mmCIF file of C-alpha atoms in Angstrom:
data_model
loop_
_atom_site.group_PDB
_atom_site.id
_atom_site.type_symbol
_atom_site.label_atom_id
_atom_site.label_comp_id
_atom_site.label_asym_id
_atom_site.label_seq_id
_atom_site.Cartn_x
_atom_site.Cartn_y
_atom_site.Cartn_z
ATOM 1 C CA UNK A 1 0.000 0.000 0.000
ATOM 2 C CA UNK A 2 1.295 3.530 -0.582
ATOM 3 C CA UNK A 3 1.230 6.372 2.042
ATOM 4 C CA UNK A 4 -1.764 7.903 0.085
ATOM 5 C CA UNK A 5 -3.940 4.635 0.485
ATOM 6 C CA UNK A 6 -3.059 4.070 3.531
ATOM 7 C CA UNK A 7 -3.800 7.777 4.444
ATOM 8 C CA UNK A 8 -7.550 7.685 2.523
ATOM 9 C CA UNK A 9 -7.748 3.993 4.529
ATOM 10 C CA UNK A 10 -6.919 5.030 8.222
ATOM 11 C CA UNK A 11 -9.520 8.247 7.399
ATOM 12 C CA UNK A 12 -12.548 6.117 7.049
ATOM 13 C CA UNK A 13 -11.484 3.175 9.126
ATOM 14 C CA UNK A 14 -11.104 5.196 12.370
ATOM 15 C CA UNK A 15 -14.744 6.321 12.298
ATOM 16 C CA UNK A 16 -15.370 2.731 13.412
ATOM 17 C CA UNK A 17 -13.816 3.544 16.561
ATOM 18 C CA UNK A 18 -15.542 7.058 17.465
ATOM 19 C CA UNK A 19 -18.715 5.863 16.155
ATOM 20 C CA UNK A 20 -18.870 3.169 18.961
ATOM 21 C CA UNK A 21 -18.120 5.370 20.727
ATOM 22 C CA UNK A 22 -21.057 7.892 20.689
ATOM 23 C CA UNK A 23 -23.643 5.196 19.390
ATOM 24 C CA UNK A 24 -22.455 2.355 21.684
ATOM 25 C CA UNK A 25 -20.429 3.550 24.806
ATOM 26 C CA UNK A 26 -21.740 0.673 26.938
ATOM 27 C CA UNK A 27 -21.460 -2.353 24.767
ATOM 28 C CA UNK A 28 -19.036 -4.723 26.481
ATOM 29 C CA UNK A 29 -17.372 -5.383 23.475
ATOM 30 C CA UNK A 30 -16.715 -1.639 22.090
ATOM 31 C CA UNK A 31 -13.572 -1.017 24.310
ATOM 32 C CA UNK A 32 -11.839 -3.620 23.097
ATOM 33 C CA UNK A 33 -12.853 -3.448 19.318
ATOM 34 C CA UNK A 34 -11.194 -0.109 19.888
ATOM 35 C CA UNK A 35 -8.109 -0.692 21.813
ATOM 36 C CA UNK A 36 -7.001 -4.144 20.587
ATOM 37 C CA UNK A 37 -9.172 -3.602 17.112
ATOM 38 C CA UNK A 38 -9.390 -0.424 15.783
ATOM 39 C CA UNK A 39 -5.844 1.564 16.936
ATOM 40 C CA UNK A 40 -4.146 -1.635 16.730
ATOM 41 C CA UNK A 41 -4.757 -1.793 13.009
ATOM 42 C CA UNK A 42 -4.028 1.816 12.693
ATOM 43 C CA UNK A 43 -0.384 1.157 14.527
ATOM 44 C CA UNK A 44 0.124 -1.979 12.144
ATOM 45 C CA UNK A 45 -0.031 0.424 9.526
ATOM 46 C CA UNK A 46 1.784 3.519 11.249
ATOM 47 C CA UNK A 47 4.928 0.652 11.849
ATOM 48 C CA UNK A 48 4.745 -0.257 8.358
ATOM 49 C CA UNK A 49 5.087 3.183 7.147
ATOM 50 C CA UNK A 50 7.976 4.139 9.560
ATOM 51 C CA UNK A 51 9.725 0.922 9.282
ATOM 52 C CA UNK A 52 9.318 1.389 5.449
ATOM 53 C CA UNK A 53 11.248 5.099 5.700
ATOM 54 C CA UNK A 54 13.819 4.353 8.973
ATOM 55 C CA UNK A 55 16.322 4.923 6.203
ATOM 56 C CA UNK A 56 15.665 8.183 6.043
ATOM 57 C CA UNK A 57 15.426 9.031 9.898
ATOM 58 C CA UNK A 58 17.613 10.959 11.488
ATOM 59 C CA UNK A 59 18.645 11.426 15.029
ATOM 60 C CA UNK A 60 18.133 15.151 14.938
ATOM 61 C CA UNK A 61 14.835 15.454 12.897
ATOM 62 C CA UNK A 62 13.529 16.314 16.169
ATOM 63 C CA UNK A 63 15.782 18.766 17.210
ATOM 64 C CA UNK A 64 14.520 21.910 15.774
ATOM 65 C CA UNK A 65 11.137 23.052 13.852
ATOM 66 C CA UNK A 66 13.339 23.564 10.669
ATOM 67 C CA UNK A 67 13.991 19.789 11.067
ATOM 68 C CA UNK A 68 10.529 18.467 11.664
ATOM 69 C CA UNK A 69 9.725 20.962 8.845
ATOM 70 C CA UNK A 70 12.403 18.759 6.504
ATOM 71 C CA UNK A 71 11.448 15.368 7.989
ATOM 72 C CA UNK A 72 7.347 16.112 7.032
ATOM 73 C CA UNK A 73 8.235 16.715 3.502
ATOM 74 C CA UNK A 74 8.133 12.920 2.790
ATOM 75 C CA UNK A 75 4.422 11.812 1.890
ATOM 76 C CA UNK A 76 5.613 8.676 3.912
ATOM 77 C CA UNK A 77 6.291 10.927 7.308
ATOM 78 C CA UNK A 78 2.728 13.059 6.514
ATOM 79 C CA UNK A 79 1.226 9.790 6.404
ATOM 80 C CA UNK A 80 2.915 8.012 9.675
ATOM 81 C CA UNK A 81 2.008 11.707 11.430
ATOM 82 C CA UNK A 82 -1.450 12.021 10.798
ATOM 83 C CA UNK A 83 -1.726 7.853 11.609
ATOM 84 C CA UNK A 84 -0.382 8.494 15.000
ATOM 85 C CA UNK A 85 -2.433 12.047 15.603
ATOM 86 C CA UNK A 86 -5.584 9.211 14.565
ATOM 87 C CA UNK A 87 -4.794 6.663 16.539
ATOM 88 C CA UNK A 88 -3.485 8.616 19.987
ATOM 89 C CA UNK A 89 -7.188 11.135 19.521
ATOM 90 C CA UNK A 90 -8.580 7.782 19.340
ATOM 91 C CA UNK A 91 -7.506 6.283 22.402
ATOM 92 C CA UNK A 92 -8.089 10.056 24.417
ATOM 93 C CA UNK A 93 -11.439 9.911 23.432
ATOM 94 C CA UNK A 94 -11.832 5.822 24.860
ATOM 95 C CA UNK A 95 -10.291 7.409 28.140
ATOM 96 C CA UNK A 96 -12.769 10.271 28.067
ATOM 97 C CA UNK A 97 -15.891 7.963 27.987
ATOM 98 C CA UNK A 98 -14.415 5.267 30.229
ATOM 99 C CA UNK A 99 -13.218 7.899 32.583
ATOM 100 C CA UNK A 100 -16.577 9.878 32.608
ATOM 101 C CA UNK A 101 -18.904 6.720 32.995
ATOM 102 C CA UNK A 102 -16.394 5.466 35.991
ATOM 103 C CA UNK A 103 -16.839 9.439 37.426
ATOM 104 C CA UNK A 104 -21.249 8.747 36.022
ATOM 105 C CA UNK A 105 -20.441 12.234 34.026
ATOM 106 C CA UNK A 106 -23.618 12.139 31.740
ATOM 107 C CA UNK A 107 -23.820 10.575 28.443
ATOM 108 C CA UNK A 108 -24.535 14.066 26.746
ATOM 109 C CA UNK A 109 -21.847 15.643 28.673
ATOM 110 C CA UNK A 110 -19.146 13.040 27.422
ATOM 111 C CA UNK A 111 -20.487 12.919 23.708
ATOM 112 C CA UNK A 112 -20.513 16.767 23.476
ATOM 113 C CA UNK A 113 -16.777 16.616 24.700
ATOM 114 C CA UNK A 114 -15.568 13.548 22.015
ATOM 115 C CA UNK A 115 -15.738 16.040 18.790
ATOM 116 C CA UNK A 116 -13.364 18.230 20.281
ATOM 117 C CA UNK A 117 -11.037 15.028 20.887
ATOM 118 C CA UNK A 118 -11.594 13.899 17.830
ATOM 119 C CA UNK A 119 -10.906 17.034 15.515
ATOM 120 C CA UNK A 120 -8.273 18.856 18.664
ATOM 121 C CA UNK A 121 -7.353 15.647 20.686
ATOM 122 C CA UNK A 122 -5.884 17.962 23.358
ATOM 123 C CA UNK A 123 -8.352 20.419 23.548
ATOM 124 C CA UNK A 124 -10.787 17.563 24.220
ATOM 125 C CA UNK A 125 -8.654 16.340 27.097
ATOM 126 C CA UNK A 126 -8.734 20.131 28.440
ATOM 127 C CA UNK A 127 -12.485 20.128 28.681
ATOM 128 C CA UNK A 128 -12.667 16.638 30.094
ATOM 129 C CA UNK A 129 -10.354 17.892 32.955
ATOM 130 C CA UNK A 130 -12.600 20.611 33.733
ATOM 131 C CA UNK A 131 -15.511 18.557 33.445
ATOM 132 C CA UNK A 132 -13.752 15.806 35.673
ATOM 133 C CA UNK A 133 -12.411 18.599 38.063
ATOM 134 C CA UNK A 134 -16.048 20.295 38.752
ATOM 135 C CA UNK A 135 -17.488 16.589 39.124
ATOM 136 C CA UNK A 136 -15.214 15.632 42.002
ATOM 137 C CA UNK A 137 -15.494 19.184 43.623
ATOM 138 C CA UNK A 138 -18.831 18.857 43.344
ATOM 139 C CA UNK A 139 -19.008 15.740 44.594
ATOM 140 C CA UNK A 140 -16.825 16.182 47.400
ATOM 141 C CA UNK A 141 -19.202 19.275 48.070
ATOM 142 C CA UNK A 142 -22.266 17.172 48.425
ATOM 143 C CA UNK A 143 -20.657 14.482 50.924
#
């Protein structure tokens, strides 16, 4: 597979995993189609890619923006970055709901949140702290 089909692939195939969920949160089996389904398949493919290009890798492409600027002018990099910005936005939005239904943060509450994880993975962790932090103060509040 090239870094463009794999690219067009991991687009479409990692719906699976935030479709479950915000249609299926509490299906015993949507966790793990996730974890050990979904992202696996998505770091398969993120492995193939880098293996494919560790030729090219170089211990300083890291080191300043010029150099991740350089190193992200390979299709093959674009594709390996985007795979792992998929497949880590992914697995913060299976922490989110698993975190929120452990914490019994509402349903609406933690489906309103997993957009912004999905299209800003951080900022979606942000507003799950907050959410998390005025749960527990409230809850701590009302004991």
């Amino acid at each position: 597979m090239t870094p463009t089909q794999i690219f067009s692939f991991s687009n479409t195939f990692i719906l699976l995993g935030w479709l479950l969920l915000l249609l299926l949160p509490n299906w015993k089996f949507t966790r793990t189609i996730i974890l050990k389904g979904v992202i696996l398949i998505i770091v398969l493919l993120y492995g193939f890619l880098i293996l494919g290009d560790i030729g090219n890798f170089n211990s300083d492409s890291f080191s300043t923006l010029e150099n991740v600027k350089d190193l992200f002018k390979s299709d093959t990099a674009v594709a390996a970055g985007w795979l792992h910005y998929l497949a880590f936005d992914l697995f913060v939005g299976s922490y989110i709901v698993e975190q929120c239904k452990k914490l019994n943060i509402s349903r609406i509450v933690y489906t309103l949140i997993l957009p912004f994880a999905f299209m800003f993975g951080p900022i979606g962790y942000f507003i799950f702290i907050v959410v998390k932090t005025v749960k527990t103060k409230t809850m701590v509040e009302n004991d």
